[in-house]
């Protein structure tokens, strides 16, 4: 199964329990060591046009290549980092690393490259977010149109007025904002209209129910339609089957992301996908 393949050699060791048990100070020193020893890696998953398969952007997804425990996925370590606040430091490293990768790809491939970065609550509300991002863009000599920031509805709704201000500041320098896991939160498309949002990413739990649950299928159709009406790009997350892709295309959904096209892969491998269309692949193929 592709998810297991993605997990690599992840062990039964539970890093969440471990970090929780060892406490905040230990977590911070482990993070520093991991950053210093370059144990974190960024994998990239293509987002493709459903019509034609052109790669439109990449999503950066962090992994922890732990010396003893193998490749750890975000769910294994981000919750504790969010609790302790170390996620902000990881995020700063990630934004810098992604900008360096964009600069390298733009040189090698000589075309526009756009990468989306996920922001957790803590990262979004960190006072230095705007300067972290603009500094990284400047240092690597890339334009704001190369970077997308993904946040969830719950980040916005936790303090809508303050969130609108932060999003507007980011937008003002040219950075696009995407709503991740759309449909799982409490907000309505109508409420989101008041925010500088460029795209909705429909949560994979909806996509996996296409043609299985009638109501969810219709909900996806409505989200796609309303998104288009509001002039938003709509991305379907977690597309695993050609049936899902076909149905989404018929609904008018322009872009998708999922194992049907490609899993998240290391930068070098992702770079080889730039500039060539990605058709559906056999799920067992990596
Ligand atoms: P997300 O942003 O919604 O990312 C999509 C997740 O779905 C990724 O899991 C990706 O590997 C997985 N995925 C992609 N295609 C498919 C598919 O076809 N089927 C299925 N079942 N899954 C698919 P991953 O990499 O484990 O990341 C999980 C979550 O962790 C992300 O959800 C995001 O919220 C968070 N995350 C990942 N990297 C970062 C990061 O650098 N910073 C922050 N703050 N959060 C991150
Ligand atoms: Mg995301
Ligand atoms: Mg998502
Ligand atoms: Mg998610």
PDB file of C-alpha atoms and ligand atoms in Angstrom, residues 1 3 6 42-43 45 59-63 73-75 77-78 87 90-91 94 117-121 123 150 152 180-181 201 203-204 208 237-241 244 257-264 281, ligand 1:
ATOM      1  CA  UNK A   1       0.000   0.000   0.000  1.00  0.00           C
ATOM      2  CA  UNK A   3       0.805   4.886   2.539  1.00  0.00           C
ATOM      3  CA  UNK A   6       5.564   6.390   2.116  1.00  0.00           C
ATOM      4  CA  UNK A  42      11.164  18.277   2.852  1.00  0.00           C
ATOM      5  CA  UNK A  43       9.259  16.066   0.452  1.00  0.00           C
ATOM      6  CA  UNK A  45       3.946  16.380  -3.827  1.00  0.00           C
ATOM      7  CA  UNK A  59       3.154  21.031  -1.741  1.00  0.00           C
ATOM      8  CA  UNK A  60       6.015  20.887   0.759  1.00  0.00           C
ATOM      9  CA  UNK A  61       5.508  18.134   3.350  1.00  0.00           C
ATOM     10  CA  UNK A  62       8.013  17.736   6.155  1.00  0.00           C
ATOM     11  CA  UNK A  63       9.485  14.395   7.251  1.00  0.00           C
ATOM     12  CA  UNK A  73       5.527  11.512   9.233  1.00  0.00           C
ATOM     13  CA  UNK A  74       4.173  14.877  10.469  1.00  0.00           C
ATOM     14  CA  UNK A  75       1.468  13.203  12.574  1.00  0.00           C
ATOM     15  CA  UNK A  77       6.012  14.674  15.664  1.00  0.00           C
ATOM     16  CA  UNK A  78       4.135  17.886  14.758  1.00  0.00           C
ATOM     17  CA  UNK A  87       7.067  24.090  15.450  1.00  0.00           C
ATOM     18  CA  UNK A  90      10.925  24.129  12.378  1.00  0.00           C
ATOM     19  CA  UNK A  91       8.642  26.235  10.196  1.00  0.00           C
ATOM     20  CA  UNK A  94      11.222  24.868   6.333  1.00  0.00           C
ATOM     21  CA  UNK A 117       3.834  25.493   2.588  1.00  0.00           C
ATOM     22  CA  UNK A 118       1.554  24.454   5.450  1.00  0.00           C
ATOM     23  CA  UNK A 119       1.258  26.713   8.478  1.00  0.00           C
ATOM     24  CA  UNK A 120       0.019  25.442  11.827  1.00  0.00           C
ATOM     25  CA  UNK A 121      -1.831  27.699  14.286  1.00  0.00           C
ATOM     26  CA  UNK A 123       3.206  29.500  12.934  1.00  0.00           C
ATOM     27  CA  UNK A 150      -1.833  26.902   3.386  1.00  0.00           C
ATOM     28  CA  UNK A 152      -7.053  25.778   7.776  1.00  0.00           C
ATOM     29  CA  UNK A 180      -6.380  23.490   3.505  1.00  0.00           C
ATOM     30  CA  UNK A 181      -8.661  20.580   4.481  1.00  0.00           C
ATOM     31  CA  UNK A 201      -8.305  22.485  -1.021  1.00  0.00           C
ATOM     32  CA  UNK A 203     -10.284  17.654   2.281  1.00  0.00           C
ATOM     33  CA  UNK A 204      -9.408  14.129   1.240  1.00  0.00           C
ATOM     34  CA  UNK A 208     -12.557   9.367  -0.736  1.00  0.00           C
ATOM     35  CA  UNK A 237      -6.812  16.471  -2.122  1.00  0.00           C
ATOM     36  CA  UNK A 238      -6.072  12.763  -1.800  1.00  0.00           C
ATOM     37  CA  UNK A 239      -7.158  11.637  -5.270  1.00  0.00           C
ATOM     38  CA  UNK A 240      -6.354   7.945  -5.447  1.00  0.00           C
ATOM     39  CA  UNK A 241      -8.455   6.549  -8.296  1.00  0.00           C
ATOM     40  CA  UNK A 244     -12.424  10.070  -8.555  1.00  0.00           C
ATOM     41  CA  UNK A 257      -3.318  16.171  -5.760  1.00  0.00           C
ATOM     42  CA  UNK A 258      -2.972  12.555  -4.732  1.00  0.00           C
ATOM     43  CA  UNK A 259      -1.262   9.208  -5.071  1.00  0.00           C
ATOM     44  CA  UNK A 260      -2.999   8.641  -8.405  1.00  0.00           C
ATOM     45  CA  UNK A 261      -0.575  11.210  -9.822  1.00  0.00           C
ATOM     46  CA  UNK A 262       2.363  11.139  -7.432  1.00  0.00           C
ATOM     47  CA  UNK A 263       3.138  10.722  -3.748  1.00  0.00           C
ATOM     48  CA  UNK A 264       5.330  13.194  -1.854  1.00  0.00           C
ATOM     49  CA  UNK A 281      -0.089   6.019 -12.464  1.00  0.00           C
TER      50      UNK A 281
HETATM   51  P1  LIG B   1      -2.173  18.242   4.371  1.00  0.00           P
HETATM   52  O1  LIG B   1      -1.573  19.590   4.244  1.00  0.00           O
HETATM   53  O2  LIG B   1      -3.635  18.116   4.143  1.00  0.00           O
HETATM   54  O3  LIG B   1      -1.340  17.313   3.388  1.00  0.00           O
HETATM   55  C1  LIG B   1      -1.873  16.239   2.671  1.00  0.00           C
HETATM   56  C2  LIG B   1      -1.548  14.919   3.331  1.00  0.00           C
HETATM   57  O4  LIG B   1      -2.173  13.874   2.578  1.00  0.00           O
HETATM   58  C3  LIG B   1      -0.057  14.564   3.323  1.00  0.00           C
HETATM   59  O5  LIG B   1       0.186  13.781   4.494  1.00  0.00           O
HETATM   60  C4  LIG B   1       0.080  13.699   2.078  1.00  0.00           C
HETATM   61  O6  LIG B   1       1.193  12.843   2.095  1.00  0.00           O
HETATM   62  C5  LIG B   1      -1.212  12.936   2.144  1.00  0.00           C
HETATM   63  N1  LIG B   1      -1.651  12.450   0.841  1.00  0.00           N
HETATM   64  C6  LIG B   1      -1.333  12.948  -0.380  1.00  0.00           C
HETATM   65  N2  LIG B   1      -1.952  12.279  -1.367  1.00  0.00           N
HETATM   66  C7  LIG B   1      -2.706  11.340  -0.762  1.00  0.00           C
HETATM   67  C8  LIG B   1      -3.617  10.322  -1.255  1.00  0.00           C
HETATM   68  O7  LIG B   1      -3.838  10.169  -2.451  1.00  0.00           O
HETATM   69  N3  LIG B   1      -4.226   9.559  -0.346  1.00  0.00           N
HETATM   70  C9  LIG B   1      -4.017   9.711   0.999  1.00  0.00           C
HETATM   71  N4  LIG B   1      -4.679   8.902   1.842  1.00  0.00           N
HETATM   72  N5  LIG B   1      -3.170  10.642   1.511  1.00  0.00           N
HETATM   73  C10 LIG B   1      -2.526  11.449   0.628  1.00  0.00           C
HETATM   74  P2  LIG B   1       1.420  14.055   5.440  1.00  0.00           P
HETATM   75  O8  LIG B   1       2.639  14.370   4.631  1.00  0.00           O
HETATM   76  O9  LIG B   1       1.467  12.932   6.406  1.00  0.00           O
HETATM   77  O10 LIG B   1       1.008  15.391   6.166  1.00  0.00           O
HETATM   78  C11 LIG B   1      -0.078  15.408   7.059  1.00  0.00           C
HETATM   79  C12 LIG B   1      -0.390  16.789   7.507  1.00  0.00           C
HETATM   80  O11 LIG B   1       0.672  17.339   8.279  1.00  0.00           O
HETATM   81  C13 LIG B   1      -0.570  17.776   6.341  1.00  0.00           C
HETATM   82  O12 LIG B   1      -1.867  17.650   5.833  1.00  0.00           O
HETATM   83  C14 LIG B   1      -0.322  19.098   7.031  1.00  0.00           C
HETATM   84  O13 LIG B   1      -1.473  19.549   7.687  1.00  0.00           O
HETATM   85  C15 LIG B   1       0.722  18.727   8.067  1.00  0.00           C
HETATM   86  N6  LIG B   1       2.062  19.093   7.576  1.00  0.00           N
HETATM   87  C16 LIG B   1       2.863  18.445   6.722  1.00  0.00           C
HETATM   88  N7  LIG B   1       4.014  19.104   6.548  1.00  0.00           N
HETATM   89  C17 LIG B   1       3.934  20.217   7.301  1.00  0.00           C
HETATM   90  C18 LIG B   1       4.812  21.327   7.551  1.00  0.00           C
HETATM   91  O14 LIG B   1       5.908  21.445   7.009  1.00  0.00           O
HETATM   92  N8  LIG B   1       4.374  22.279   8.436  1.00  0.00           N
HETATM   93  C19 LIG B   1       3.149  22.203   9.034  1.00  0.00           C
HETATM   94  N9  LIG B   1       2.783  23.172   9.866  1.00  0.00           N
HETATM   95  N10 LIG B   1       2.306  21.190   8.815  1.00  0.00           N
HETATM   96  C20 LIG B   1       2.690  20.207   7.958  1.00  0.00           C
END
